[in-house]
Coordinates of N, CA and C in Angstrom, one line a residue:
Chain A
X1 N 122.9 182.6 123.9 CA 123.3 183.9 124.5 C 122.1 184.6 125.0
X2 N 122.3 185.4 126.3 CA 121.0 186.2 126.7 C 121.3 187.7 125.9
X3 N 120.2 188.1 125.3 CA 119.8 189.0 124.7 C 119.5 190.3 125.8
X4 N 120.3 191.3 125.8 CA 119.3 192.4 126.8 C 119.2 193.5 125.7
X5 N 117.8 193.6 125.8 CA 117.8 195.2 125.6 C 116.9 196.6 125.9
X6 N 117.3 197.1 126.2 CA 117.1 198.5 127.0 C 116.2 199.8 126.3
X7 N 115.4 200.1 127.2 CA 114.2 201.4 126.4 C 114.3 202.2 127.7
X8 N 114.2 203.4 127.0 CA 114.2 203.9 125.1 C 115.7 203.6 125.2
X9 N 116.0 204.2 123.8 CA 117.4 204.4 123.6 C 118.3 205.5 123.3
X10 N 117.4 206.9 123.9 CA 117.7 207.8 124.5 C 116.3 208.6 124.7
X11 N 116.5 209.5 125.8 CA 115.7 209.9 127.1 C 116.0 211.5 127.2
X12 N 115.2 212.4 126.6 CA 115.4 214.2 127.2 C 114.9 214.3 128.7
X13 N 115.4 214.6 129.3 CA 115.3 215.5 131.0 C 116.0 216.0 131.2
X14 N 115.0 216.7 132.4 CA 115.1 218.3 132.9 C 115.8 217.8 134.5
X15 N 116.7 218.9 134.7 CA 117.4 219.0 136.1 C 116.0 219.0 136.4
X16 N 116.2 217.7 138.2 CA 115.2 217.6 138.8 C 114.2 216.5 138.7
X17 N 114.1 215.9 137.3 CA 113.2 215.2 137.1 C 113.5 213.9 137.7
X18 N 112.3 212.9 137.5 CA 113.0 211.5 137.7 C 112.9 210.7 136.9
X19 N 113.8 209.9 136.4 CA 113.4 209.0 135.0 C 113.7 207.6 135.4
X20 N 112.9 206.8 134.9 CA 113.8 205.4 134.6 C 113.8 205.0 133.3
X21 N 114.8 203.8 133.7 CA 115.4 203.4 131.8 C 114.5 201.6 132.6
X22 N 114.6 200.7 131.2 CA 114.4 199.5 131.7 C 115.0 198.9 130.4
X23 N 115.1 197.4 131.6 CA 116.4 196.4 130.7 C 115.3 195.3 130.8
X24 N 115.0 194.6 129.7 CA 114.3 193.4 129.4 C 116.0 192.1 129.2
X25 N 115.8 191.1 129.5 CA 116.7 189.9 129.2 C 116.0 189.3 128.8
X26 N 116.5 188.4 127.7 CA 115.7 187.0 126.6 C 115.6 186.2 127.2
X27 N 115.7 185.8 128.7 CA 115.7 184.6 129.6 C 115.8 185.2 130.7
X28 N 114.8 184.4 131.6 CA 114.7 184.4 133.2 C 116.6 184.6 133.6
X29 N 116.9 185.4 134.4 CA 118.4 185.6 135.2 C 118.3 185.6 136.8
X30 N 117.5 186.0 137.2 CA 117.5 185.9 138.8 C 117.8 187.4 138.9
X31 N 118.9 187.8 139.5 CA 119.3 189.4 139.9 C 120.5 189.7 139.1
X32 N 121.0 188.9 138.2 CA 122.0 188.8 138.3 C 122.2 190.3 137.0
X33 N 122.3 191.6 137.6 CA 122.1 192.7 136.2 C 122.5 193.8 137.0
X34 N 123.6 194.2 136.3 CA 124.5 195.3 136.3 C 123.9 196.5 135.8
X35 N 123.9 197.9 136.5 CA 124.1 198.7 135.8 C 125.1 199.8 136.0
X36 N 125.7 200.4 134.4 CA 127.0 201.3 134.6 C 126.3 202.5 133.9
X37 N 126.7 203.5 134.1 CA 127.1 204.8 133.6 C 128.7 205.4 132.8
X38 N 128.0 206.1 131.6 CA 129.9 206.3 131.1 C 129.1 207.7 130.6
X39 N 130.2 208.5 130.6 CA 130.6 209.8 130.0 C 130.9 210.1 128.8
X40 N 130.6 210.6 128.0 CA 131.8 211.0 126.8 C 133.1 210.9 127.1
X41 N 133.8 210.1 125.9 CA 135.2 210.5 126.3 C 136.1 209.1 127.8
X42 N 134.9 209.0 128.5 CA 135.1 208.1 130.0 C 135.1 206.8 130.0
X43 N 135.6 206.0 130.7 CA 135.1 204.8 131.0 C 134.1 204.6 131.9
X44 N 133.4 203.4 131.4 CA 132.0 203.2 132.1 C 132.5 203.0 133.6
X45 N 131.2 203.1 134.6 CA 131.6 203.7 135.6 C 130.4 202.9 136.5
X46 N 130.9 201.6 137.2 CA 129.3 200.8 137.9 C 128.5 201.6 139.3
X47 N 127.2 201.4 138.9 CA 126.4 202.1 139.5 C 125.6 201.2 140.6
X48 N 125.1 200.0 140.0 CA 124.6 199.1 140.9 C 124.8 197.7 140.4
X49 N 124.8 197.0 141.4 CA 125.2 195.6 141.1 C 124.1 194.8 141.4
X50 N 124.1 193.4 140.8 CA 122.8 192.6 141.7 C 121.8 193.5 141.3
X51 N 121.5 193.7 140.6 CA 120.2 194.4 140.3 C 119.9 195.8 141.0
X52 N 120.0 195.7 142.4 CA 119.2 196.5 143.3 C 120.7 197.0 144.0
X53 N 121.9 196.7 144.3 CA 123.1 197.1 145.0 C 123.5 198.0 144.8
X54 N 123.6 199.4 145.4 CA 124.3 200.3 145.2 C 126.0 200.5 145.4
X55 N 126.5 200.6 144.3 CA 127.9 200.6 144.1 C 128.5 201.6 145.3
X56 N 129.2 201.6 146.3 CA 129.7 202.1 147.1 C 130.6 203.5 145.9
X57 N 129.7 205.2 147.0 CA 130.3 206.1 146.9 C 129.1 206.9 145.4
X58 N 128.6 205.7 145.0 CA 127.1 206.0 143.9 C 125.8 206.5 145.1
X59 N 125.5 208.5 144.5 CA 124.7 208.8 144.9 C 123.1 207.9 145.1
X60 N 122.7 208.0 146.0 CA 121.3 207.7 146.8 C 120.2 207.8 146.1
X61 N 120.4 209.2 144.7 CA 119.1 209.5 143.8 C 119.2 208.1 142.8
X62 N 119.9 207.2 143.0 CA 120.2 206.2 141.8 C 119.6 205.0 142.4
X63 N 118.9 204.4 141.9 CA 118.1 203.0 142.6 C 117.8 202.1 141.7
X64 N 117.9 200.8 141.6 CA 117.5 199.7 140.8 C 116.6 198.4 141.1
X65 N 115.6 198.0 140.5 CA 115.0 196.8 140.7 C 114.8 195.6 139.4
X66 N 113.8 194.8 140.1 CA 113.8 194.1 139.1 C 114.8 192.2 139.5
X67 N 113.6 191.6 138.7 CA 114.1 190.3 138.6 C 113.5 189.2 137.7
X68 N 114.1 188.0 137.8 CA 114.0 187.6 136.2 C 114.1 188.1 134.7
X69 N 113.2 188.6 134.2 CA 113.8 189.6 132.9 C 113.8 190.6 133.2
X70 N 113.1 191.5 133.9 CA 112.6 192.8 133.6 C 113.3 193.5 134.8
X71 N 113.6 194.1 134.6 CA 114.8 195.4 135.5 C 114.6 196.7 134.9
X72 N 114.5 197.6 136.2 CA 114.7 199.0 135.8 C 116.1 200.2 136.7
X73 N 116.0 200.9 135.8 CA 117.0 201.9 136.9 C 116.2 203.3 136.7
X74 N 116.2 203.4 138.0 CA 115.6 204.6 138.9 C 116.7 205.8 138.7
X75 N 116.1 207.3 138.3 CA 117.0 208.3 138.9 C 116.7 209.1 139.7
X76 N 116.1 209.3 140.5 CA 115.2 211.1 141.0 C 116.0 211.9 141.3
X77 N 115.4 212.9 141.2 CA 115.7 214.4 140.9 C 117.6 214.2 140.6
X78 N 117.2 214.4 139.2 CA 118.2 214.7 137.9 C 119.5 215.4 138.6
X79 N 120.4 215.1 138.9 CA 121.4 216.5 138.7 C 122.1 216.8 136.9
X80 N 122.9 217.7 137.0 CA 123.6 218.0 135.7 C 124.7 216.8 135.3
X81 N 125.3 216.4 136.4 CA 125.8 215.1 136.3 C 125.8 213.8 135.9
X82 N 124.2 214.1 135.9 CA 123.7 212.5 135.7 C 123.7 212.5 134.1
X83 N 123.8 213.5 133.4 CA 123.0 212.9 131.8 C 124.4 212.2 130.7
X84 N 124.5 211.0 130.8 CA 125.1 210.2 130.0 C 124.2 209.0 129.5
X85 N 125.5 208.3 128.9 CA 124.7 206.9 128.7 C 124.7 205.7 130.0
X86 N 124.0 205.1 129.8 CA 123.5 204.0 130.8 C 123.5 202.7 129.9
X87 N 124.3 201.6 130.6 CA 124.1 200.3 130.3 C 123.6 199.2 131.3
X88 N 122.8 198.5 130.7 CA 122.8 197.5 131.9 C 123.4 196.3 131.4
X89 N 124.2 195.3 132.2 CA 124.7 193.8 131.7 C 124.2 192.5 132.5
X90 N 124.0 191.5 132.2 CA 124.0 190.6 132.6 C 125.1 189.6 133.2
X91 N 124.9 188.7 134.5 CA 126.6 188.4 134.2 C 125.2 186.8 134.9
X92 N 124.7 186.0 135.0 CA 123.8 185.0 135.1 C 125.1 184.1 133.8
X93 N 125.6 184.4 132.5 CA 126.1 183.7 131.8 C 127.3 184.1 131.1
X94 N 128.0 183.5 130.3 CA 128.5 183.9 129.1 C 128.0 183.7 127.8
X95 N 128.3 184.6 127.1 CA 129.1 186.4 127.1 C 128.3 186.8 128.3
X96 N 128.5 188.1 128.9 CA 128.3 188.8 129.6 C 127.8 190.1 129.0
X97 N 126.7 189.7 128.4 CA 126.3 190.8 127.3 C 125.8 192.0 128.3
X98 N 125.7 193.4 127.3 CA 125.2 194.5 127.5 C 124.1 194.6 126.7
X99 N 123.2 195.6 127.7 CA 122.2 196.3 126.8 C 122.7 197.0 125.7
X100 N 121.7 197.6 125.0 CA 122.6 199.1 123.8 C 122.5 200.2 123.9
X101 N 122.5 200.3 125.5 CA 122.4 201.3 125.8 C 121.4 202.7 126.2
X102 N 121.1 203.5 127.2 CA 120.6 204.4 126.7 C 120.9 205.8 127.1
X103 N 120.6 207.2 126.5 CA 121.7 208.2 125.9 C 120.6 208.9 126.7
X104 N 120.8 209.3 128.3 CA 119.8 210.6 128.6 C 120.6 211.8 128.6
X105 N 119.8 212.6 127.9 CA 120.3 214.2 127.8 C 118.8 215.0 128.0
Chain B
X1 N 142.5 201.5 146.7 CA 141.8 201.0 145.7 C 142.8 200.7 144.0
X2 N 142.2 199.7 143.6 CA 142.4 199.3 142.3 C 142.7 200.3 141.3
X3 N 143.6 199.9 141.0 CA 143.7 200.7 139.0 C 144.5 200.2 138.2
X4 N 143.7 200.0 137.1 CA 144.0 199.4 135.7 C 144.1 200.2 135.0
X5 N 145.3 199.9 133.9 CA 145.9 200.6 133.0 C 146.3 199.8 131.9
X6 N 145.7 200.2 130.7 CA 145.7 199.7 129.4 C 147.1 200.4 128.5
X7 N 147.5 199.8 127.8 CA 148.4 199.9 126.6 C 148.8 198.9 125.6
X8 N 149.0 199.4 124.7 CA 149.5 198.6 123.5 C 148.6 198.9 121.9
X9 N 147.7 200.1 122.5 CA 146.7 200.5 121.3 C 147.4 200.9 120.0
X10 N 146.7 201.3 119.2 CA 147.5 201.8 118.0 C 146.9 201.5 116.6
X11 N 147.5 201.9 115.5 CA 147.4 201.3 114.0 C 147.5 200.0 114.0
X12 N 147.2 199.0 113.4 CA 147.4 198.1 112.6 C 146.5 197.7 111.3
X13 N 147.3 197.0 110.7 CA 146.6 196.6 109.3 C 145.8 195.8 109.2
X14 N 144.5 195.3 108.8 CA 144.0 194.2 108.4 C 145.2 193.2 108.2
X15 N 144.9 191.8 108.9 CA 145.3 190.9 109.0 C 146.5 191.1 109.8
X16 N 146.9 192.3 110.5 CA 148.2 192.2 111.7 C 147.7 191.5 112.7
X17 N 148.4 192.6 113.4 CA 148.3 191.5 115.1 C 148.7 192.5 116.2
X18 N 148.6 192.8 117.2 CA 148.8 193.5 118.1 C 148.7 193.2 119.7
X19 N 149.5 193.4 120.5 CA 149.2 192.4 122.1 C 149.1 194.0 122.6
X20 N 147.8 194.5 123.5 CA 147.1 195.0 124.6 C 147.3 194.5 126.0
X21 N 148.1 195.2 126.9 CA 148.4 195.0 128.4 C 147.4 195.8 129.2
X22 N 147.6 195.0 130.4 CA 146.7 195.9 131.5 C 147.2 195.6 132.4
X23 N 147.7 196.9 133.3 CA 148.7 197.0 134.2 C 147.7 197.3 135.4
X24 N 147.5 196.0 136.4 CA 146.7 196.2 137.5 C 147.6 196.8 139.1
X25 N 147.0 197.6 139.6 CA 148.1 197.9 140.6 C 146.8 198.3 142.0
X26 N 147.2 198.3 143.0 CA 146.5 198.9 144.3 C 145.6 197.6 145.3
X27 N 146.2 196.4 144.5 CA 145.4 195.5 145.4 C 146.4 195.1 146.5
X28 N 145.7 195.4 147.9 CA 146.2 195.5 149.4 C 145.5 194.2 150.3
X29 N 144.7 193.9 150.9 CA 144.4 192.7 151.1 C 144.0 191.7 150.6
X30 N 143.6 191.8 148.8 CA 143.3 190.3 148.5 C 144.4 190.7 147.3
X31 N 144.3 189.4 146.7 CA 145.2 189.2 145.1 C 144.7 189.1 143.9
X32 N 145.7 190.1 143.3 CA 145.5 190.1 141.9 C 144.5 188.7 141.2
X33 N 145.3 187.5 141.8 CA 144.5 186.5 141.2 C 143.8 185.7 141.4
X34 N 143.0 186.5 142.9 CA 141.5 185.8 143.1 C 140.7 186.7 142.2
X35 N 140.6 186.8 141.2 CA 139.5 187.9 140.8 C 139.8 187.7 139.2
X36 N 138.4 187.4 138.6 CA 138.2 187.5 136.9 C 139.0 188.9 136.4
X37 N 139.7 188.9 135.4 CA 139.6 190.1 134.6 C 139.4 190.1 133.1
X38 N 138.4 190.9 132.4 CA 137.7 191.4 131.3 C 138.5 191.8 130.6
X39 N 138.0 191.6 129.2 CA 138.1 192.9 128.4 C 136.8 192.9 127.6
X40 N 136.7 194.6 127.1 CA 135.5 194.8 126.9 C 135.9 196.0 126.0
X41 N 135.3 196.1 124.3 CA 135.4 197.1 124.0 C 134.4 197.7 123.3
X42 N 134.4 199.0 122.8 CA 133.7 200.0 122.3 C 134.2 200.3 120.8
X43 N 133.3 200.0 120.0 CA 133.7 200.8 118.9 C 133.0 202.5 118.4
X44 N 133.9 202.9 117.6 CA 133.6 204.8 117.4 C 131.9 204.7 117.8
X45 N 131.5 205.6 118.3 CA 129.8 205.3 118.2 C 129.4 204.4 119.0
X46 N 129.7 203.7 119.5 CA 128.7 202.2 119.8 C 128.3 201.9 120.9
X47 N 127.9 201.1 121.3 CA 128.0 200.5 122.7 C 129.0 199.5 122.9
X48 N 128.8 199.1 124.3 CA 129.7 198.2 124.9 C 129.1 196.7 124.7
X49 N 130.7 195.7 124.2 CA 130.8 194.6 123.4 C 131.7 194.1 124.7
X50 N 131.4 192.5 125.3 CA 132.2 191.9 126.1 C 132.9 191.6 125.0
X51 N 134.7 191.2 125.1 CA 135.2 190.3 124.4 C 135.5 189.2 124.8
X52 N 136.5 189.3 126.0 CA 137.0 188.1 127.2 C 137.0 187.8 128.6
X53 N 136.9 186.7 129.0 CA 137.2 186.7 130.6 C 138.2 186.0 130.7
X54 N 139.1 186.2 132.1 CA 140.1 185.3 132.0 C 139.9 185.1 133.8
X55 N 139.9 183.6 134.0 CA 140.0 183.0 135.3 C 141.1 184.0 136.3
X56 N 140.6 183.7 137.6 CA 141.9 184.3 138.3 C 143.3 183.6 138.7
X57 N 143.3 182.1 138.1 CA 144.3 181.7 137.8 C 145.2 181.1 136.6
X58 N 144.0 181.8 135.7 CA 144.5 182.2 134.4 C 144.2 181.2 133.1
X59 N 143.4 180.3 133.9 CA 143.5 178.5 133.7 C 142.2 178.3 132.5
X60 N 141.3 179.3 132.8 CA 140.0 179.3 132.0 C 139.9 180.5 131.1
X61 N 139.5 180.5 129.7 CA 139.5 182.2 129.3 C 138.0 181.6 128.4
X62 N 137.2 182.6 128.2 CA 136.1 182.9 127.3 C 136.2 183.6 126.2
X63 N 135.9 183.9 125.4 CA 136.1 185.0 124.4 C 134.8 184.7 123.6
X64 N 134.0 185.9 123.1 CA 133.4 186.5 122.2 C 133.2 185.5 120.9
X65 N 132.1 185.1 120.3 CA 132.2 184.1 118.9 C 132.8 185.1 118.3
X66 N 132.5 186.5 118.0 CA 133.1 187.7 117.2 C 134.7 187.6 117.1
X67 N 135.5 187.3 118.0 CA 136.9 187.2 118.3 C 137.3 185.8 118.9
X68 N 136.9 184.8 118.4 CA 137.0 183.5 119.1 C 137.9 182.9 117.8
X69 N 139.2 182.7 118.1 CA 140.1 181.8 117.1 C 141.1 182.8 116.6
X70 N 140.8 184.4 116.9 CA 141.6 185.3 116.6 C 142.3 185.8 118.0
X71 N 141.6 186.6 118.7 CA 142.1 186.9 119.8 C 142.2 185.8 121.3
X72 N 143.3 186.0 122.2 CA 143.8 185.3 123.1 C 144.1 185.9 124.5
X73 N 143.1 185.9 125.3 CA 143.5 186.6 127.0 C 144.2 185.8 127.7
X74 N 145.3 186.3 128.2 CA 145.9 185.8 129.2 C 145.9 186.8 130.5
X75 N 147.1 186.0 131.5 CA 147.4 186.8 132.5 C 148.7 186.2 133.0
X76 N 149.4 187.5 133.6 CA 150.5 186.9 134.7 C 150.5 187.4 136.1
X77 N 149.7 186.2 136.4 CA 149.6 187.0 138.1 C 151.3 187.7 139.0
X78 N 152.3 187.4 138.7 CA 153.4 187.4 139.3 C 153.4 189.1 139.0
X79 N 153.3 189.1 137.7 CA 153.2 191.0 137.8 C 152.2 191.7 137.8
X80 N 151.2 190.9 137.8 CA 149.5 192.0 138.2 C 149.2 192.4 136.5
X81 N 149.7 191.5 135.7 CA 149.2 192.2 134.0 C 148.1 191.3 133.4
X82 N 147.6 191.6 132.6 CA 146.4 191.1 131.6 C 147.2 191.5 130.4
X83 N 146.6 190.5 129.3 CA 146.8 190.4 127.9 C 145.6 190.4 126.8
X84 N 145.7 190.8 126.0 CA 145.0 190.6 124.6 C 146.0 190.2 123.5
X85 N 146.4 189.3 123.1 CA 146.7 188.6 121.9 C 145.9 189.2 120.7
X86 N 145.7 190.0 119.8 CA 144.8 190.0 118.6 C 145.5 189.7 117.3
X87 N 145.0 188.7 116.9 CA 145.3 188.8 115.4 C 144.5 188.4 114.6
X88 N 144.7 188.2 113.1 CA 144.2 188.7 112.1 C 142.9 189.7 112.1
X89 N 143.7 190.7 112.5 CA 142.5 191.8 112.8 C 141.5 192.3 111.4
X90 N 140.7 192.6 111.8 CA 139.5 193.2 110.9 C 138.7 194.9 110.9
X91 N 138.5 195.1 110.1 CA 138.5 196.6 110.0 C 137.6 197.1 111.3
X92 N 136.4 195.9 111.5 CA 135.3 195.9 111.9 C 136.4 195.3 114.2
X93 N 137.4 195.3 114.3 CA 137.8 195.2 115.4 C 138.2 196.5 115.8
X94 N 138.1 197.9 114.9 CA 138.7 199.1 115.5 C 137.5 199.7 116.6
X95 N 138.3 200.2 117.6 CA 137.2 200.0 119.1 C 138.7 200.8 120.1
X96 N 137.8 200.7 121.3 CA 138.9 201.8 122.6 C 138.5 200.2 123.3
X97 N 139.5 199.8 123.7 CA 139.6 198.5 124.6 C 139.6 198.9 126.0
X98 N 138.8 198.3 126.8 CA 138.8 198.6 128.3 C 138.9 196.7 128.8
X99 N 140.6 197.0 130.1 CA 139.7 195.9 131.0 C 139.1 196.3 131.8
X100 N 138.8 195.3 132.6 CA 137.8 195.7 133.7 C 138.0 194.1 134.8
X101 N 137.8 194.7 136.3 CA 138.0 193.5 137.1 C 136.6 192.9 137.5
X102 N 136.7 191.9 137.7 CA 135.4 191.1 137.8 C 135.5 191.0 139.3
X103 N 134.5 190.4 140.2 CA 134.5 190.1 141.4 C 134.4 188.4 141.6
X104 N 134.6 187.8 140.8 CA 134.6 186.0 141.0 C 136.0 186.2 140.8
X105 N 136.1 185.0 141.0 CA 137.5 184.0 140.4 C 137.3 183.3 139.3
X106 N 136.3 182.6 138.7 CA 135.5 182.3 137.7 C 134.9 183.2 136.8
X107 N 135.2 182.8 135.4 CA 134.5 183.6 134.6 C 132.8 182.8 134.3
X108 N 132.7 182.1 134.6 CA 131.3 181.4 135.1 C 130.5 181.7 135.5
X109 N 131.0 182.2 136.9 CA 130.5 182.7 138.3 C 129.0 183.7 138.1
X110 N 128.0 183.2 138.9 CA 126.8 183.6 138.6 C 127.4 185.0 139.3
X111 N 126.7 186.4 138.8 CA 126.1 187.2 139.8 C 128.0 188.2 139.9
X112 N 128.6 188.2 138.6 CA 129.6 189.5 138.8 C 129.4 190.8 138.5
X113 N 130.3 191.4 138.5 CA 130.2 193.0 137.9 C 132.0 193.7 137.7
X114 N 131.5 194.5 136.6 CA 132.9 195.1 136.1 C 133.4 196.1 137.0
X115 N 134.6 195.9 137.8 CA 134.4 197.5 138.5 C 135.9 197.4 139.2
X116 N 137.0 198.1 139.3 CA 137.2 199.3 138.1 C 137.3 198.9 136.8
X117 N 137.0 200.0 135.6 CA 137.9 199.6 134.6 C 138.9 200.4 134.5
X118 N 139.4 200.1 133.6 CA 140.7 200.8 132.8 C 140.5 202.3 131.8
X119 N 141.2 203.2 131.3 CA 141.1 203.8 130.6 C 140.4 204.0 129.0
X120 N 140.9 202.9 129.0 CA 140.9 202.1 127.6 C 142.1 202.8 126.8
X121 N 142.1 201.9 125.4 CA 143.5 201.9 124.9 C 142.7 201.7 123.3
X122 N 142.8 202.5 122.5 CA 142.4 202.5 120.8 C 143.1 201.9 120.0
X123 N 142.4 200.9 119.4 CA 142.7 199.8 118.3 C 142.1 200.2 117.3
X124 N 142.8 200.8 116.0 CA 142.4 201.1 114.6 C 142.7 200.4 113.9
X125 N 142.3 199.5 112.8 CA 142.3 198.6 112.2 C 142.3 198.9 110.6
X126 N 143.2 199.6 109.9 CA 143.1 200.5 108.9 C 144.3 200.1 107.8
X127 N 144.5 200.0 106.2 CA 145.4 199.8 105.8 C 145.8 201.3 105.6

């Protein structure tokens, strides 16, 4: 099974700022890395696909790279909206694992 | 656009059993059964746990070593539903169940993603 996991595993920011989170994988994947957003309370909610694909109707401040292990996701300038958790998944195999997440407030 | 809808959550006891539906509805040009569908859950706290994939013609399913011999996905394309079969559940299965649609037909298929998912539907696992 590919292993992802994600740093930090939670992140303080300020409206405005720009952060990224990053997803390491236990094995080479190609592009193949998801990332979703979920809410308290919400279901997760996909943000970009293919690594770098912006999910149709997902603001522009949200950007992703990355290939073979190492991937990140981009946010700039923060809105109030943005501070939940963030997962990234692999789909290269099965399981279809996730990272464990990380919790920006 | 798409929406999925979960039911069948609830109590059960260690060692019951419980079947989870997902009522897919809004698909207009392609079919229900070109396309993988998930399940994926959350327990209180936690992060996100794949459990299953199931083919889009229902033929292939995956499941989780954690739930592999216990739980069983299916599907009936004829009414747009998903299934979770769970039994002999364990204390350690209580979680908010979401599916979610895949973009293959294959649960194999290099290069998917979850999108929509469902509500989710709460599985407590409690005597």
């Amino acid at each position: 099974d590919i292993q992802m996991t994600q740093s930090p595993s939670s992140l303080s920011a300020s409206v405005g700022d720009r952060i990224t989170i990053t997803c390491r994988a236990s094995q080479t994947m190609n592009t193949y890395l998801n990332w979703y957003q979920q809410k308290p309370g919400k279901a997760p909610k996909l943000l970009i696909y293919s690594a770098s694909t912006l999910q149709s109707g997902v603001p522009s401040r949200f950007s992703g790279s990355g290939s073979g292990t190492d991937f990140t996701l981009t946010i700039s300038n923060l809105q109030p909206e943005d501070f939940a958790t963030y997962y990234c998944q692999q789909t290269y195999s099965t399981p279809r694992t996730f990272g464990q997440g990380t919790k920006l407030e | 656009e798409v929406q999925l809808l979960e039911s069948g959550g609830g109590l059960a006891q260690p060692g019951g059993s419980l079947r989870l539906s997902c009522a897919a509805s809004g698909f207009t040009y392609s079919s229900f059964s070109s396309f993988v569908m998930n399940w994926v859950r959350q327990a209180p706290g936690k992060g996100l746990e794949w459990v299953s994939s199931v083919s889009g013609n229902g033929g292939t399913t995956y499941h989780a070593d954690s739930v592999k011999g216990r739980f069983t996905a299916s599907r009936d394309n004829s009414k747009n539903m998903l299934y979770l079969q769970m039994n002999s559940l364990r204390a350690e299965d209580t979680a908010i169940y979401y599916c979610a649609k895949g973009d293959c037909g294959t649960p194999s298929c290099f290069n998917d993603w979850f999108d929509p998912w469902g509500q989710g539907t709460l599985v407590t696992v409690s005597s």
